[in-house]
Amino acid sequence: MSETAHSTPASMHPIAEPLTLFLVGITGDLARKKVLKAIYQLFSQHLLPEDFKLVGIARRPFSPEEFKQYLHDTIQPDSDAGWSAFCDKTYYIAGDVTQRETFEKIAAFHDQLKTCGNHLWYLATLPSLYETVAEHLGALGLHHSPCGWSKLLIEKPFGMNLDTAQKLNQILRSLFAEEDLFRADHFLAKETAQNILAFRFANGIFEHLWNNQYVDSIQVNSIQDIGIEGRGQFYDATGTIRDVVQNHVLQMLALTLMDEPSGLSSTSVRQQRREVLAHLRVAQSSAGQPAVVRGQYEAGEVEGQAAHGYLEEEEVAEGSQTETAVAMKFELDTPRWRGVPIYVRAGKRLARNVTEISIRFKENPNRMFGEQTISKNANVLTFRIGPNEGVVVRLFVKRPGLKLELEEVPMQFCYKNQFQMELVEAYVKLIHDAVQGDLTLFPQGDEVEHSWQVLAQVLQSPPPVEKYAAGTWGPAGFDQLLEADGRAWIEPSIDVCQI
Ligand SMILES: NC(=O)c1ccc[n+]([C@@H]2O[C@H](COP(=O)([O-])OP(=O)(O)OC[C@H]3O[C@@H](n4cnc5c(N)ncnc54)[C@H](OP(=O)(O)O)[C@@H]3O)[C@@H](O)[C@H]2O)c1
């Protein structure tokens, strides 16, 4: 992507004070895929202060030259213009973050380079290291900057269940004020997720219908056709519910279901998201069990290629019962949404690669067109989070001709069509907002705890996994979950907005 291709988004501003960004886990997968490119993009667009330093921390030994080469290989800048200016601002400290001496080296670095000013600590390392890093920061007083602010940006997962999330929150809050804690859930920073708020609250049309009087049901599909991509150890200890439902999916639902905030302040937006999560429940099946179906992929075929089963993946435990996909039914216990089922389907090695939220509106009770308007997809409004981002309403129209015959058509807004500019990459937005101190797109500690609470019973006693062939729509139980309610999954129409 060329540097000129990114115009500086009007809403983004540089900050004047000196800034040191400490990136713990600079050699990791996330840093390589997203974080370093995002930092460089902000730097190239002059959205970071002139007096900026990036300090990478990991165990891998690097000479200064090797480190610069690593950065170059990772970021792959389009041109060398500006590259050496960026490199001059980068430093590396090799060390094990479980050891106090690593933080002593960091403290000595402060003294040597006089990094007076604002400090952003970015934890993009193993979640099992979060507590120890925080404790070391506290023990050496590195959570304070004597001449500026000090904030912590921390990657999900925030704990592995309610207890561990509460413990992590407690440790973090003992060191940082809640307004200095930036818990990253990059889905919230996607343009299309932010657009849910704009679409709902800037237009009166749909908001009047956004309740149990007019909405039949809601569906979220957060599905991938890829497998676990060599991350067997991580995935086997995590599973789909912890990996995407507890965070991305519940946050998208919170944006979709929340009441209108009193204003644009982060406090009012976060408060309304929190209210949704505080009242969300996993529904019960007719047998009195949580309405949850867990799936695990077996060998199958994805895009014409043979794909092996989950149990054959490297570093997956023999006979593992970890789910690689899940279908769940939720309900929101508020006057606005009581009685509206919310279905979620998420996971890996499913038939498509798409994330979208669909609102199905109730049928017109009169039905002058009778059977002609029975359809799985009409009367549905879909927020396409990705790929081919947009908003689609599927409606019936009259097909041209002598007869009054109906045809289901999409009415769509597609980002690619409408705006001749790149979407702001989620990590660019997250790092920018953390530096600026805008908390809107970061879940607060209570939100995180509520979302673990919603899933606590399912995580404590999960149903057994049902097998499904890789590349399909999941086990039979996924369809049965909706069939029990007389409904069916809305098949994502991936061709929409494929411009
Ligand atoms: N990867 C993604 O796509 C993705 C997406 C969203 C969120 N996340 C989250 O981001 C975080 C990082 O994920 P990741 O996939 O990047 O993990 P990863 O590839 O395993 O990277 C871990 C990083 O931490 C460093 N590290 C590990 N142990 C260390 C120690 N004892 N002392 C110092 N450094 C240590 C590693 O470097 P050395 O081995 O050189 O020490 C490496 O830089 C996780 O919380 C993950 O859930 C990841």
Short mmCIF file of N, CA and C and ligand atoms in Angstrom, two decimals, residues 25-31 33 58-60 95-98 124-127 129-130 155-157 186 231 234 427, ligand 1:
data_model
loop_
_atom_site.label_atom_id
_atom_site.label_comp_id
_atom_site.label_asym_id
_atom_site.label_seq_id
_atom_site.Cartn_x
_atom_site.Cartn_y
_atom_site.Cartn_z
N GLY A 25 6.35 -7.93 23.03
CA GLY A 25 5.93 -8.96 22.07
C GLY A 25 6.14 -8.50 20.64
N ILE A 26 7.20 -7.71 20.44
CA ILE A 26 7.42 -7.10 19.11
C ILE A 26 7.78 -8.13 18.04
N THR A 27 8.18 -9.34 18.46
CA THR A 27 8.50 -10.36 17.45
C THR A 27 7.33 -11.29 17.18
N GLY A 28 6.21 -11.08 17.83
CA GLY A 28 5.10 -12.03 17.75
C GLY A 28 4.29 -11.89 16.47
N ASP A 29 3.37 -12.84 16.31
CA ASP A 29 2.52 -12.92 15.11
C ASP A 29 1.70 -11.64 14.94
N LEU A 30 1.09 -11.15 15.99
CA LEU A 30 0.24 -9.96 15.88
C LEU A 30 1.07 -8.72 15.54
N ALA A 31 2.22 -8.60 16.21
CA ALA A 31 3.09 -7.45 15.91
C ALA A 31 3.49 -7.47 14.44
N LYS A 33 1.96 -9.05 11.88
CA LYS A 33 0.85 -8.94 10.92
C LYS A 33 0.23 -7.54 10.93
N ALA A 58 11.20 -8.36 23.61
CA ALA A 58 10.94 -9.80 23.45
C ALA A 58 12.23 -10.51 23.84
N ARG A 59 12.20 -11.84 23.82
CA ARG A 59 13.42 -12.56 24.26
C ARG A 59 14.45 -12.72 23.15
N ARG A 60 13.97 -12.79 21.92
CA ARG A 60 14.86 -13.10 20.78
C ARG A 60 16.04 -12.12 20.76
N GLY A 95 14.86 -9.48 26.45
CA GLY A 95 14.76 -9.95 27.84
C GLY A 95 13.49 -10.73 28.06
N ASP A 96 13.53 -11.53 29.11
CA ASP A 96 12.40 -12.36 29.49
C ASP A 96 11.54 -11.55 30.46
N VAL A 97 10.28 -11.32 30.09
CA VAL A 97 9.46 -10.45 30.94
C VAL A 97 9.00 -11.11 32.23
N THR A 98 9.36 -12.37 32.41
CA THR A 98 9.07 -12.97 33.73
C THR A 98 10.19 -12.60 34.71
N ALA A 124 1.35 -7.05 23.65
CA ALA A 124 0.95 -7.91 22.54
C ALA A 124 1.72 -9.21 22.67
N THR A 125 1.71 -9.73 23.87
CA THR A 125 2.47 -10.95 24.16
C THR A 125 1.50 -12.02 24.66
N LEU A 126 2.04 -13.12 25.16
CA LEU A 126 1.17 -14.21 25.61
C LEU A 126 0.30 -13.73 26.77
N PRO A 127 -1.00 -14.02 26.72
CA PRO A 127 -1.88 -13.57 27.80
C PRO A 127 -1.43 -14.07 29.18
N LEU A 129 1.30 -13.94 30.32
CA LEU A 129 2.36 -13.07 30.85
C LEU A 129 1.83 -11.71 31.31
N TYR A 130 0.55 -11.44 31.08
CA TYR A 130 0.02 -10.10 31.37
C TYR A 130 0.22 -9.71 32.84
N GLU A 155 -3.96 -6.56 24.63
CA GLU A 155 -4.68 -7.37 23.65
C GLU A 155 -5.62 -8.35 24.34
N LYS A 156 -6.68 -8.72 23.65
CA LYS A 156 -7.52 -9.80 24.17
C LYS A 156 -6.73 -11.11 24.07
N PRO A 157 -7.01 -12.14 24.84
CA PRO A 157 -8.14 -12.28 25.76
C PRO A 157 -7.85 -11.64 27.12
N HIS A 186 -10.21 -5.54 18.42
CA HIS A 186 -10.07 -4.81 17.16
C HIS A 186 -11.35 -4.80 16.32
N ARG A 231 -1.67 -22.85 14.94
CA ARG A 231 -1.73 -22.34 16.33
C ARG A 231 -2.46 -23.35 17.22
N PHE A 234 -2.39 -22.88 21.14
CA PHE A 234 -3.25 -21.77 21.56
C PHE A 234 -4.72 -22.15 21.42
N TYR A 427 -6.20 -1.59 13.50
CA TYR A 427 -5.09 -1.36 14.44
C TYR A 427 -4.56 0.06 14.38
N1 LIG B 1 -2.01 -13.24 16.26
C1 LIG B 1 -3.16 -12.66 16.06
O1 LIG B 1 -3.68 -12.60 14.93
C2 LIG B 1 -3.91 -12.02 17.20
C3 LIG B 1 -5.12 -11.36 16.96
C4 LIG B 1 -5.78 -10.72 18.02
C5 LIG B 1 -5.22 -10.75 19.28
N2 LIG B 1 -4.05 -11.42 19.51
C6 LIG B 1 -3.50 -11.42 20.86
O2 LIG B 1 -2.24 -10.78 20.85
C7 LIG B 1 -1.36 -11.37 21.81
C8 LIG B 1 -0.10 -11.85 21.11
O3 LIG B 1 -0.46 -12.86 20.18
P1 LIG B 1 0.55 -13.42 19.09
O4 LIG B 1 -0.24 -14.29 18.19
O5 LIG B 1 1.34 -12.32 18.51
O6 LIG B 1 1.51 -14.33 19.99
P2 LIG B 1 2.95 -14.90 19.61
O7 LIG B 1 3.13 -14.97 18.15
O8 LIG B 1 3.12 -16.14 20.42
O9 LIG B 1 3.95 -13.77 20.15
C9 LIG B 1 4.28 -13.65 21.50
C10 LIG B 1 5.30 -12.54 21.65
O10 LIG B 1 5.67 -12.44 23.03
C11 LIG B 1 7.09 -12.67 23.15
N3 LIG B 1 7.33 -13.44 24.35
C12 LIG B 1 6.85 -14.68 24.65
N4 LIG B 1 7.29 -15.05 25.86
C13 LIG B 1 8.06 -14.03 26.33
C14 LIG B 1 8.79 -13.82 27.52
N5 LIG B 1 8.79 -14.73 28.50
N6 LIG B 1 9.46 -12.68 27.66
C15 LIG B 1 9.46 -11.73 26.68
N7 LIG B 1 8.76 -11.87 25.54
C16 LIG B 1 8.08 -13.01 25.37
C17 LIG B 1 7.48 -13.43 21.89
O11 LIG B 1 8.81 -13.19 21.54
P3 LIG B 1 10.06 -14.15 21.93
O12 LIG B 1 9.62 -15.54 21.69
O13 LIG B 1 11.14 -13.63 21.03
O14 LIG B 1 10.33 -13.88 23.36
C18 LIG B 1 6.59 -12.75 20.88
O15 LIG B 1 7.12 -11.51 20.52
C19 LIG B 1 -2.18 -12.50 22.44
O16 LIG B 1 -2.82 -12.01 23.58
C20 LIG B 1 -3.23 -12.81 21.41
O17 LIG B 1 -4.39 -13.37 21.97
C21 LIG B 1 -3.38 -12.05 18.49
#
